[in-house]
RNA sequence: GCCGGCAUCGUCUAGAGGCCUAGGACGCCACCCUUUCAAGGUGGAGACCAGGGGUUCGAAUCCCCUUGCCGGUACCA
């Protein structure tokens, strides 16, 4: 091995759909390791399965990474010294490697058809044998006979029938050994000339000088095959680290069945990328026994393979939601106002809501301090529920919300009328001035402050859950506040 | 079935032989703050460290077995 060579890691998704959170967590760990070590983070697209390829998947992958701020140093759209970074554009490389393996006796051509293989497997299952390729074409005579018949063929690796255990020196779980006798003659090159994952991944990691392969645990069982390939091809072997899986709430491998698992769905649900990164980093990695909130810079500084855990983790959306709230509370007023503007505009348009004025960042700035610690996500509905009444001409309410008031209808009307009188004469409409006027009013009316304030809150906001009353009224302004109070009086009868 | 991995509160985790009558966080429950809701503060419930054998003066931590869960077993990645 060379002395301290630069770390080169890669994230190698296949474009079969929107990357889910487990997948992206793998990308994040690779990125963190690259940044931590000052190495390179490479993005490679493994599109060797023509059947499973999904429209728009590549763009979803790029978007997911960009949203989280995981910039790749080499890969699609940025290029790099080992381009192209899309496997379907590197076919000759794999074909050449396969040819070489055949020439050197490490691989052979197989003419068995999918139907034959299927039949074989059925038989094996009936005989309660492990299903695997029976190596018919490994026999030269049989193979040559089949070759004369023509038809499509694949190239299979000639796995040694016996030999010493193959041990994977895994960075997160130490030595894992496999008996080569349990391995079959797996396919390297498919009949259409495309490589399988096994071949492509080894060839590319070699040519792209990948030093560390950090991938999901589901790959651990096929690592011995890769090791054999490295050996047969005469390549240097990178270090391997198999990351714990992320499971759905039912403890099975994360899939579409588990609801929102695509990373970009979380964006749509109002989660912040900073929170997502922090949360994902803690799924399978920890700094110590206390620290939960870490910025991206801190994660980069502290990340280490040694502290990756071995056990699979369940994605816990409740904790994510809490963490998202933490990050919302950390935002500056400008950033928050901008986020609110986006969410609110989206919601108003979607629902066709009539606005009192256009939604602008400027207009939203005064209300940010009122809602910042009350938001858990930037989900449009949630944001609207909290600030919508600031933006509409009148809150959309009828009689219903007033039932939340403990006061009788008569008393409600009287109290609202008194409130209007008290506020009409108020010059200074600041929160403190309002409080100064309304507390004495409650006393004068013989009402509990909470009951009077609740009544006013409902009249002004249309709901019994809202930001602090006086601040809310101050932001709304005298005119709009009085308008709503008068409207409520009219409603009351 | 076979191969492999994993195993600490419901969940994410700390713990690398004595500091553990097992710590933190989310969630949950109470109380405080309080004009509602949050946020914040305080406290609480919650893990016989999967079970059983060893090793050791001493084990959540090391070894073995069992069990459970997960993954792999494709011309999918």
Coordinates of C-alpha atoms (C1' of nucleotides) in Angstrom, one line a residue:
Chain A
X1 CA 0.0 0.0 0.0
X2 CA 1.0 3.6 -0.6
X3 CA 1.7 5.8 2.4
X4 CA -1.1 8.3 3.3
X5 CA -3.0 8.4 0.1
X6 CA -6.0 10.7 -0.4
X7 CA -9.3 9.2 0.8
X8 CA -11.6 8.6 -2.1
X9 CA -15.1 7.5 -1.3
X10 CA -18.2 7.1 -3.4
X11 CA -21.9 7.1 -3.3
X12 CA -23.1 4.8 -6.0
X13 CA -26.9 4.7 -6.3
X14 CA -28.8 3.1 -9.1
X15 CA -31.5 5.3 -10.7
X16 CA -34.5 3.2 -9.9
X17 CA -36.5 5.8 -8.1
X18 CA -36.3 8.6 -5.6
X19 CA -33.6 7.8 -3.1
X20 CA -34.9 7.0 0.3
X21 CA -33.6 8.1 3.6
X22 CA -31.5 5.0 4.2
X23 CA -29.9 5.4 0.9
X24 CA -29.1 9.0 1.5
X25 CA -27.7 8.2 4.9
X26 CA -25.1 6.2 3.1
X27 CA -24.3 9.1 0.9
X28 CA -24.1 11.4 4.0
X29 CA -21.6 9.1 5.8
X30 CA -19.4 8.9 2.7
X31 CA -19.6 12.6 2.3
X32 CA -18.8 13.2 5.9
X33 CA -15.8 10.9 5.8
X34 CA -14.5 12.6 2.6
X35 CA -14.8 16.0 4.1
X36 CA -13.4 14.9 7.5
X37 CA -10.3 13.5 5.9
X38 CA -10.0 16.1 3.2
X39 CA -10.6 13.5 0.6
X40 CA -12.9 13.2 -2.4
X41 CA -16.5 12.4 -2.6
X42 CA -17.5 10.8 -5.8
X43 CA -20.9 10.2 -7.2
X44 CA -21.4 7.4 -9.6
X45 CA -24.6 6.2 -11.2
X46 CA -25.0 2.5 -11.4
X47 CA -27.5 2.2 -14.2
X48 CA -26.7 -1.4 -15.2
X49 CA -30.3 -2.6 -14.9
X50 CA -32.1 -1.5 -17.9
X51 CA -35.4 -2.9 -16.7
X52 CA -35.6 -1.2 -13.3
X53 CA -34.5 2.2 -14.5
X54 CA -37.0 4.9 -13.6
X55 CA -37.7 8.2 -15.3
X56 CA -36.4 11.2 -13.4
X57 CA -34.5 9.1 -10.9
X58 CA -31.2 10.6 -11.8
X59 CA -32.5 14.1 -11.2
X60 CA -34.0 13.0 -7.9
X61 CA -30.6 11.7 -6.8
X62 CA -28.9 15.0 -7.7
X63 CA -31.6 17.1 -6.1
X64 CA -31.5 15.0 -2.9
X65 CA -27.8 15.5 -2.5
X66 CA -27.9 19.2 -3.4
X67 CA -30.8 19.8 -1.0
X68 CA -28.7 18.4 1.9
X69 CA -25.6 20.3 0.7
X70 CA -23.7 17.1 -0.1
X71 CA -21.6 18.4 -3.0
X72 CA -19.8 15.8 -4.9
X73 CA -16.3 16.4 -6.2
X74 CA -16.5 14.1 -9.2
X75 CA -19.5 12.8 -11.0
X76 CA -22.4 13.7 -13.2
X77 CA -22.6 17.4 -14.1
X78 CA -19.3 18.2 -12.5
X79 CA -17.1 15.7 -14.4
X80 CA -13.7 14.6 -13.1
X81 CA -10.5 12.8 -14.1
X82 CA -12.2 9.4 -14.3
X83 CA -15.3 10.3 -16.3
X84 CA -17.7 9.2 -17.3
X85 CA -19.4 8.5 -14.0
X86 CA -22.4 6.8 -15.4
X87 CA -21.9 3.1 -15.8
X88 CA -24.0 2.7 -19.0
X89 CA -21.4 4.9 -20.6
X90 CA -18.5 2.7 -19.4
X91 CA -19.6 -0.6 -20.9
X92 CA -16.3 -1.3 -22.8
X93 CA -14.5 -1.3 -19.5
X94 CA -16.5 -4.1 -18.0
X95 CA -16.6 -6.1 -21.2
X96 CA -12.8 -5.9 -21.4
X97 CA -12.5 -7.0 -17.8
X98 CA -14.9 -9.9 -18.4
X99 CA -13.0 -10.9 -21.5
X100 CA -9.8 -10.9 -19.6
X101 CA -11.2 -13.0 -16.9
X102 CA -12.4 -15.6 -19.4
X103 CA -9.0 -15.6 -21.1
X104 CA -7.3 -16.2 -17.8
X105 CA -9.7 -18.9 -16.8
X106 CA -11.3 -17.0 -14.0
X107 CA -14.6 -16.9 -15.9
X108 CA -16.6 -18.8 -18.5
X109 CA -19.4 -18.3 -20.9
X110 CA -22.7 -19.8 -19.8
X111 CA -25.5 -20.5 -22.2
X112 CA -28.2 -21.6 -19.8
X113 CA -31.4 -19.8 -20.4
X114 CA -33.5 -18.0 -17.7
X115 CA -36.1 -20.7 -18.1
X116 CA -33.5 -23.5 -17.5
X117 CA -32.2 -21.6 -14.4
X118 CA -35.7 -21.2 -13.1
X119 CA -36.3 -24.9 -13.5
X120 CA -33.1 -25.7 -11.7
X121 CA -34.0 -23.6 -8.8
X122 CA -37.4 -25.2 -8.5
X123 CA -35.8 -28.6 -8.4
X124 CA -33.3 -27.6 -5.8
X125 CA -35.9 -26.2 -3.6
X126 CA -37.9 -29.4 -3.9
X127 CA -34.8 -31.3 -2.8
X128 CA -34.3 -28.7 0.0
X129 CA -31.0 -27.8 -1.4
X130 CA -29.6 -24.2 -1.4
X131 CA -30.7 -22.6 -4.7
X132 CA -27.7 -21.7 -6.8
X133 CA -26.3 -22.2 -10.2
X134 CA -25.4 -25.8 -10.8
X135 CA -22.4 -24.9 -12.9
X136 CA -23.4 -26.9 -15.9
X137 CA -21.6 -24.6 -18.4
X138 CA -18.5 -24.7 -16.2
X139 CA -17.9 -28.1 -17.9
X140 CA -16.1 -27.4 -21.1
X141 CA -17.7 -30.3 -23.1
X142 CA -21.2 -29.3 -22.0
X143 CA -20.5 -25.6 -22.7
X144 CA -19.2 -26.3 -26.2
X145 CA -22.1 -28.4 -27.1
X146 CA -24.5 -25.5 -26.0
X147 CA -22.3 -23.0 -27.8
X148 CA -23.0 -24.7 -31.1
X149 CA -26.7 -24.4 -30.5
X150 CA -26.1 -20.6 -30.3
X151 CA -28.4 -18.4 -28.4
X152 CA -27.7 -15.7 -25.8
X153 CA -25.0 -16.2 -23.2
X154 CA -23.7 -14.6 -20.1
X155 CA -20.3 -14.7 -18.4
X156 CA -19.9 -16.3 -15.0
X157 CA -17.2 -16.1 -12.5
X158 CA -15.4 -19.5 -11.9
X159 CA -15.6 -19.6 -8.1
X160 CA -13.1 -21.9 -6.6
X161 CA -14.8 -25.1 -5.4
X162 CA -12.8 -25.1 -2.2
X163 CA -10.2 -23.1 -0.5
X164 CA -9.4 -21.1 2.6
X165 CA -12.1 -19.0 4.1
X166 CA -12.5 -15.6 2.6
X167 CA -12.4 -12.9 5.2
X168 CA -13.7 -9.5 4.9
X169 CA -11.8 -7.1 7.1
X170 CA -14.7 -4.8 7.7
X171 CA -14.2 -1.4 9.2
X172 CA -17.3 -1.5 11.3
X173 CA -17.6 -5.2 12.2
X174 CA -14.1 -6.5 12.0
X175 CA -13.4 -9.8 10.4
X176 CA -16.2 -11.7 8.7
X177 CA -15.4 -14.9 7.1
X178 CA -17.1 -16.9 4.4
X179 CA -16.6 -20.4 3.1
X180 CA -16.0 -20.2 -0.6
X181 CA -17.8 -23.5 -1.1
X182 CA -21.0 -21.7 -0.2
X183 CA -20.5 -19.2 -3.1
X184 CA -21.8 -20.0 -6.6
X185 CA -20.7 -19.0 -10.0
X186 CA -22.3 -15.6 -10.2
X187 CA -22.9 -13.7 -13.4
X188 CA -20.5 -11.0 -14.3
X189 CA -21.8 -9.9 -17.7
X190 CA -25.4 -10.2 -18.7
X191 CA -26.5 -11.4 -22.1
X192 CA -27.2 -7.9 -23.3
X193 CA -23.6 -6.9 -22.6
X194 CA -24.3 -5.0 -19.4
X195 CA -22.3 -5.9 -16.3
X196 CA -23.9 -7.0 -13.1
X197 CA -23.3 -4.9 -10.0
X198 CA -20.5 -7.2 -8.9
X199 CA -18.4 -6.6 -11.9
X200 CA -19.2 -3.0 -12.5
X201 CA -18.6 -2.0 -8.9
X202 CA -15.2 -3.7 -8.7
X203 CA -14.0 -2.4 -12.0
X204 CA -15.1 1.2 -11.4
X205 CA -13.9 1.3 -7.8
X206 CA -10.5 0.2 -9.2
X207 CA -10.3 2.7 -12.0
X208 CA -11.7 5.5 -9.9
X209 CA -9.1 4.7 -7.2
X210 CA -11.7 4.3 -4.5
X211 CA -10.0 3.8 -1.2
X212 CA -12.9 3.1 1.1
X213 CA -16.2 1.4 0.2
X214 CA -18.8 2.5 2.7
X215 CA -22.1 0.9 1.7
X216 CA -25.2 -0.6 3.3
X217 CA -25.0 -3.8 5.2
X218 CA -27.1 -5.6 2.6
X219 CA -23.8 -5.8 0.6
X220 CA -21.9 -7.7 3.2
X221 CA -22.9 -11.2 1.9
X222 CA -21.6 -10.4 -1.6
X223 CA -18.4 -8.9 -0.5
X224 CA -16.5 -12.2 -0.7
X225 CA -17.4 -12.3 -4.4
X226 CA -15.9 -8.8 -4.8
X227 CA -12.8 -9.8 -3.0
X228 CA -12.4 -12.8 -5.4
X229 CA -12.8 -10.5 -8.3
X230 CA -10.2 -8.0 -7.1
X231 CA -7.8 -10.9 -6.7
X232 CA -8.6 -12.3 -10.1
X233 CA -8.2 -9.0 -11.8
X234 CA -5.1 -8.1 -10.0
X235 CA -6.5 -5.0 -8.4
X236 CA -5.7 -3.4 -5.1
X237 CA -8.5 -4.0 -2.6
X238 CA -10.1 -1.0 -1.0
X239 CA -11.2 -1.0 2.6
X240 CA -14.8 -2.0 3.3
X241 CA -17.2 -0.7 5.9
X242 CA -20.8 -1.9 6.0
X243 CA -23.2 0.5 7.5
X244 CA -26.1 -0.6 9.6
X245 CA -29.4 -0.6 7.8
X246 CA -32.2 1.8 8.4
X247 CA -35.5 0.0 9.1
X248 CA -39.1 0.9 8.8
X249 CA -41.3 1.0 11.9
X250 CA -42.1 -2.6 11.3
X251 CA -38.4 -3.5 11.4
X252 CA -38.1 -4.5 7.8
X253 CA -35.9 -3.0 5.1
X254 CA -37.1 0.5 4.3
X255 CA -39.3 0.6 1.2
X256 CA -42.1 2.5 -0.4
X257 CA -44.6 0.6 1.8
X258 CA -43.4 2.7 4.8
X259 CA -45.0 5.9 3.7
X260 CA -42.8 8.9 3.2
X261 CA -39.3 7.4 2.9
X262 CA -38.1 9.3 -0.1
X263 CA -35.8 12.1 1.1
X264 CA -37.5 14.7 -1.0
X265 CA -40.9 13.9 0.5
X266 CA -39.5 15.2 3.8
X267 CA -38.6 18.4 2.0
X268 CA -42.2 18.7 0.9
X269 CA -43.3 18.0 4.5
X270 CA -41.5 21.0 5.7
X271 CA -38.3 19.6 7.1
X272 CA -35.2 21.6 7.0
X273 CA -32.1 20.2 5.3
X274 CA -29.9 21.1 8.3
X275 CA -32.2 19.1 10.6
X276 CA -32.3 16.2 8.2
X277 CA -28.5 16.0 8.0
X278 CA -28.2 16.2 11.8
X279 CA -30.9 13.5 12.3
X280 CA -29.6 11.2 9.6
X281 CA -26.0 11.5 11.0
X282 CA -27.3 10.2 14.3
X283 CA -28.8 7.2 12.8
X284 CA -25.9 4.8 13.1
X285 CA -23.4 7.2 14.4
X286 CA -22.9 9.1 17.6
X287 CA -20.4 11.6 19.0
X288 CA -20.7 10.8 22.7
X289 CA -23.4 10.2 25.3
X290 CA -24.8 13.7 25.2
X291 CA -24.5 15.6 22.0
X292 CA -27.5 15.6 19.8
X293 CA -27.5 18.8 18.0
X294 CA -24.5 19.2 15.7
X295 CA -24.1 21.5 12.8
X296 CA -22.8 20.3 9.5
X297 CA -19.4 21.7 10.3
X298 CA -19.3 19.9 13.6
X299 CA -20.3 16.7 12.0
X300 CA -17.5 17.0 9.5
X301 CA -15.1 17.7 12.3
X302 CA -16.1 14.8 14.5
X303 CA -17.2 12.1 12.1
X304 CA -15.3 8.9 12.4
X305 CA -15.8 5.3 11.2
X306 CA -14.9 4.0 14.6
X307 CA -18.1 5.4 16.1
X308 CA -20.5 3.9 13.5
X309 CA -22.7 1.5 15.3
X310 CA -23.4 -2.1 14.1
X311 CA -27.1 -2.5 14.8
X312 CA -29.8 -1.5 12.4
X313 CA -31.8 1.6 13.4
X314 CA -35.5 2.5 13.0
X315 CA -36.3 5.9 11.5
X316 CA -38.1 7.8 14.2
X317 CA -40.0 10.6 12.7
X318 CA -41.0 12.0 16.1
X319 CA -37.4 12.8 17.0
X320 CA -36.9 14.3 13.5
X321 CA -39.8 16.6 14.1
X322 CA -38.4 17.7 17.4
X323 CA -35.0 18.3 15.8
X324 CA -36.6 20.3 13.0
X325 CA -38.2 22.5 15.6
X326 CA -34.7 23.0 17.1
X327 CA -33.4 24.2 13.8
X328 CA -36.4 26.4 13.1
X329 CA -35.7 28.2 16.4
X330 CA -32.1 28.7 15.4
X331 CA -33.0 30.5 12.2
X332 CA -32.4 34.2 11.8
X333 CA -35.5 36.4 11.2
X334 CA -34.7 37.0 7.5
X335 CA -34.3 33.3 6.7
X336 CA -37.4 32.4 8.7
X337 CA -39.5 35.1 7.0
X338 CA -38.3 33.8 3.6
X339 CA -39.3 30.3 4.5
X340 CA -42.7 31.4 5.8
X341 CA -43.3 33.3 2.6
X342 CA -42.7 30.3 0.5
X343 CA -44.9 28.0 2.6
X344 CA -47.7 30.5 2.9
X345 CA -47.7 31.4 -0.7
X346 CA -47.8 27.8 -1.6
X347 CA -50.7 27.1 0.7
X348 CA -52.7 30.2 -0.3
X349 CA -52.4 29.3 -4.0
X350 CA -53.2 25.7 -3.5
X351 CA -56.4 26.5 -1.6
X352 CA -57.3 29.6 -3.5
X353 CA -57.4 31.7 -0.5
X354 CA -58.1 35.4 -0.8
X355 CA -55.4 37.5 0.7
X356 CA -55.5 41.0 2.3
X357 CA -52.2 41.8 0.7
X358 CA -49.6 40.0 -1.3
X359 CA -47.4 37.8 0.9
X360 CA -43.9 39.3 1.1
X361 CA -40.9 38.6 3.2
X362 CA -41.1 42.2 4.5
X363 CA -44.7 41.8 5.5
X364 CA -43.9 38.6 7.3
X365 CA -40.9 39.8 9.3
X366 CA -42.9 41.2 12.2
X367 CA -44.7 38.0 12.8
X368 CA -41.6 35.7 12.8
X369 CA -40.9 36.2 16.5
X370 CA -44.5 35.3 17.2
X371 CA -44.4 32.0 15.5
X372 CA -40.8 30.9 15.5
X373 CA -41.0 28.8 18.7
X374 CA -44.4 27.4 17.8
X375 CA -43.5 25.8 14.5
X376 CA -42.3 22.2 14.2
X377 CA -42.1 22.1 10.4
X378 CA -42.4 24.4 7.4
X379 CA -45.2 22.3 6.1
X380 CA -47.6 24.8 4.4
X381 CA -50.7 23.7 6.3
X382 CA -49.0 23.9 9.6
X383 CA -47.5 27.3 8.9
X384 CA -50.8 28.6 7.6
X385 CA -52.7 27.4 10.7
X386 CA -50.4 29.5 12.8
X387 CA -50.2 32.7 10.7
X388 CA -52.9 32.6 8.1
X389 CA -55.1 35.0 10.0
X390 CA -52.5 37.7 9.7
X391 CA -52.9 37.5 5.9
X392 CA -56.6 37.3 5.2
X393 CA -59.0 40.2 5.2
X394 CA -61.0 38.7 8.0
X395 CA -60.3 35.4 9.7
X396 CA -62.5 32.7 8.2
X397 CA -64.7 32.0 11.1
X398 CA -68.3 31.8 12.0
X399 CA -69.9 31.1 15.3
X400 CA -68.0 27.9 15.9
X401 CA -64.8 29.0 17.5
X402 CA -66.7 31.1 20.1
X403 CA -68.0 27.9 21.7
X404 CA -64.4 27.5 23.0
X405 CA -65.1 30.6 25.2
X406 CA -66.4 29.9 28.6
X407 CA -68.5 33.0 28.5
X408 CA -72.2 33.0 27.7
X409 CA -73.3 34.6 24.4
X410 CA -74.7 37.7 26.2
X411 CA -71.6 38.3 28.2
X412 CA -69.5 37.8 25.1
X413 CA -71.2 40.5 23.2
X414 CA -71.0 42.9 26.1
X415 CA -67.3 42.2 26.7
X416 CA -66.5 42.7 23.0
X417 CA -68.3 46.0 22.9
X418 CA -66.4 47.2 25.9
X419 CA -63.2 46.1 24.4
X420 CA -63.9 48.0 21.2
X421 CA -64.6 51.1 23.3
X422 CA -61.4 50.7 25.3
X423 CA -59.3 50.2 22.2
X424 CA -60.8 52.9 20.1
X425 CA -59.4 55.6 22.3
X426 CA -56.0 53.9 22.5
X427 CA -53.3 56.0 20.7
X428 CA -50.4 53.7 21.3
X429 CA -51.2 50.3 19.9
X430 CA -48.1 48.5 21.1
X431 CA -48.3 45.2 23.0
X432 CA -47.5 46.8 26.3
X433 CA -50.1 49.5 25.8
X434 CA -52.7 46.9 24.8
X435 CA -51.9 44.9 27.9
X436 CA -52.1 48.1 30.0
X437 CA -55.6 48.7 28.6
X438 CA -57.0 45.2 28.7
X439 CA -56.0 44.0 32.1
X440 CA -57.9 46.7 33.9
X441 CA -60.8 46.1 31.5
X442 CA -61.1 42.5 32.7
X443 CA -61.2 43.7 36.2
X444 CA -63.8 46.3 35.5
X445 CA -66.0 43.7 33.7
X446 CA -65.5 41.3 36.6
X447 CA -64.0 38.7 34.2
X448 CA -61.0 36.5 34.6
X449 CA -58.2 37.8 32.4
X450 CA -57.9 34.4 30.8
X451 CA -61.6 34.4 29.8
X452 CA -61.5 37.9 28.4
X453 CA -58.3 37.3 26.6
X454 CA -59.5 34.1 25.1
X455 CA -62.6 35.8 23.8
X456 CA -60.6 38.5 22.2
X457 CA -58.2 36.0 20.8
X458 CA -61.0 34.1 19.1
X459 CA -62.4 37.3 17.7
X460 CA -59.1 38.6 16.4
X461 CA -57.6 35.3 15.1
X462 CA -60.6 33.1 14.6
X463 CA -59.0 30.3 16.7
X464 CA -58.3 29.5 20.3
X465 CA -54.7 28.5 19.5
X466 CA -52.6 31.4 18.4
X467 CA -49.5 33.5 19.2
X468 CA -49.6 35.8 22.3
X469 CA -52.5 38.1 22.1
X470 CA -51.1 41.6 22.6
X471 CA -48.2 41.1 20.2
X472 CA -50.6 39.6 17.7
X473 CA -52.9 42.7 17.9
X474 CA -50.0 45.1 17.7
X475 CA -48.8 43.4 14.5
X476 CA -52.3 43.4 13.1
X477 CA -52.7 47.1 13.8
X478 CA -55.5 49.1 15.3
X479 CA -57.7 49.2 12.3
X480 CA -57.7 45.6 11.4
X481 CA -58.1 44.6 15.1
X482 CA -61.1 46.8 15.6
X483 CA -62.6 45.6 12.4
X484 CA -62.4 42.0 13.6
X485 CA -63.8 42.8 17.0
X486 CA -66.8 44.6 15.4
X487 CA -67.3 41.7 13.1
X488 CA -67.4 39.4 16.0
X489 CA -70.0 41.6 17.7
X490 CA -72.2 41.4 14.6
X491 CA -71.8 37.7 14.6
X492 CA -72.8 37.4 18.2
X493 CA -76.2 38.9 17.3
Chain B
rG1 C1' -33.4 -24.4 4.1
rC2 C1' -28.4 -22.5 3.7
rC3 C1' -24.9 -18.3 4.4
rG4 C1' -23.9 -13.8 7.1
rG5 C1' -24.8 -9.9 10.5
rC6 C1' -27.0 -7.8 14.9
rA7 C1' -28.9 -8.0 20.0
rU8 C1' -28.8 -1.8 26.4
rC9 C1' -35.6 2.0 28.2
rG10 C1' -41.4 2.1 23.0
rU11 C1' -37.5 4.7 19.6
rC12 C1' -32.2 6.9 18.6
rU13 C1' -28.1 5.9 21.6
rA14 C1' -23.7 6.2 25.7
rG15 C1' -21.1 2.2 27.7
rA16 C1' -14.7 -0.9 24.9
rG17 C1' -14.0 -5.8 33.0
rG18 C1' -14.6 -2.5 38.5
rC19 C1' -16.5 4.9 37.6
rC20 C1' -23.3 1.2 36.1
rU21 C1' -28.0 0.6 42.4
rA22 C1' -26.8 1.4 33.5
rG23 C1' -26.1 7.9 31.4
rG24 C1' -28.3 11.3 27.5
rA25 C1' -32.1 12.4 23.7
rC26 C1' -37.2 11.8 21.4
rG27 C1' -41.9 10.4 23.0
rC28 C1' -45.1 10.0 27.5
rC29 C1' -46.9 11.8 32.6
rA30 C1' -46.8 15.6 36.4
rC31 C1' -45.5 20.3 38.2
rC32 C1' -43.5 25.4 37.4
rC33 C1' -43.8 29.7 34.0
rU34 C1' -48.3 31.6 31.6
rU35 C1' -53.7 35.3 28.3
rU36 C1' -54.4 30.1 24.6
rC37 C1' -50.7 27.2 22.1
rA38 C1' -45.7 26.6 22.1
rA39 C1' -40.9 27.2 23.9
rG40 C1' -38.3 26.8 28.5
rG41 C1' -37.4 24.8 33.6
rU42 C1' -37.9 20.9 37.3
rG43 C1' -39.3 16.0 38.5
rG44 C1' -41.2 11.1 37.2
rA45 C1' -42.5 6.5 34.9
rG46 C1' -39.7 3.5 31.4
rA47 C1' -33.9 -1.4 30.3
rC48 C1' -33.9 -7.9 35.7
rC49 C1' -28.3 -4.8 29.6
rA50 C1' -32.6 -11.3 24.8
rG51 C1' -32.0 -16.2 27.6
rG52 C1' -28.5 -19.9 29.5
rG53 C1' -23.7 -21.5 30.4
rG54 C1' -18.6 -20.3 31.2
rU55 C1' -13.8 -17.1 32.0
rU56 C1' -12.7 -13.7 36.2
rC57 C1' -11.9 -11.6 42.9
rG58 C1' -15.4 -8.8 39.6
rA59 C1' -19.1 -8.9 33.1
rA60 C1' -23.9 -4.9 29.8
rU61 C1' -18.7 -5.2 28.5
rC62 C1' -14.6 -11.4 26.9
rC63 C1' -15.9 -16.9 25.1
rC64 C1' -19.6 -20.7 23.9
rC65 C1' -24.6 -22.3 23.0
rU66 C1' -29.8 -21.0 22.4
rU67 C1' -33.4 -17.7 20.9
rG68 C1' -35.2 -13.5 18.3
rC69 C1' -34.7 -10.0 14.6
rC70 C1' -32.5 -8.3 10.0
rG71 C1' -29.9 -9.0 5.4
rG72 C1' -28.3 -12.2 1.4
rU73 C1' -29.4 -16.4 -1.4
rA74 C1' -31.5 -13.1 -9.4
rC75 C1' -28.9 -12.2 -16.4
rC76 C1' -31.7 -6.3 -9.1
rA77 C1' -28.8 -3.1 -7.1

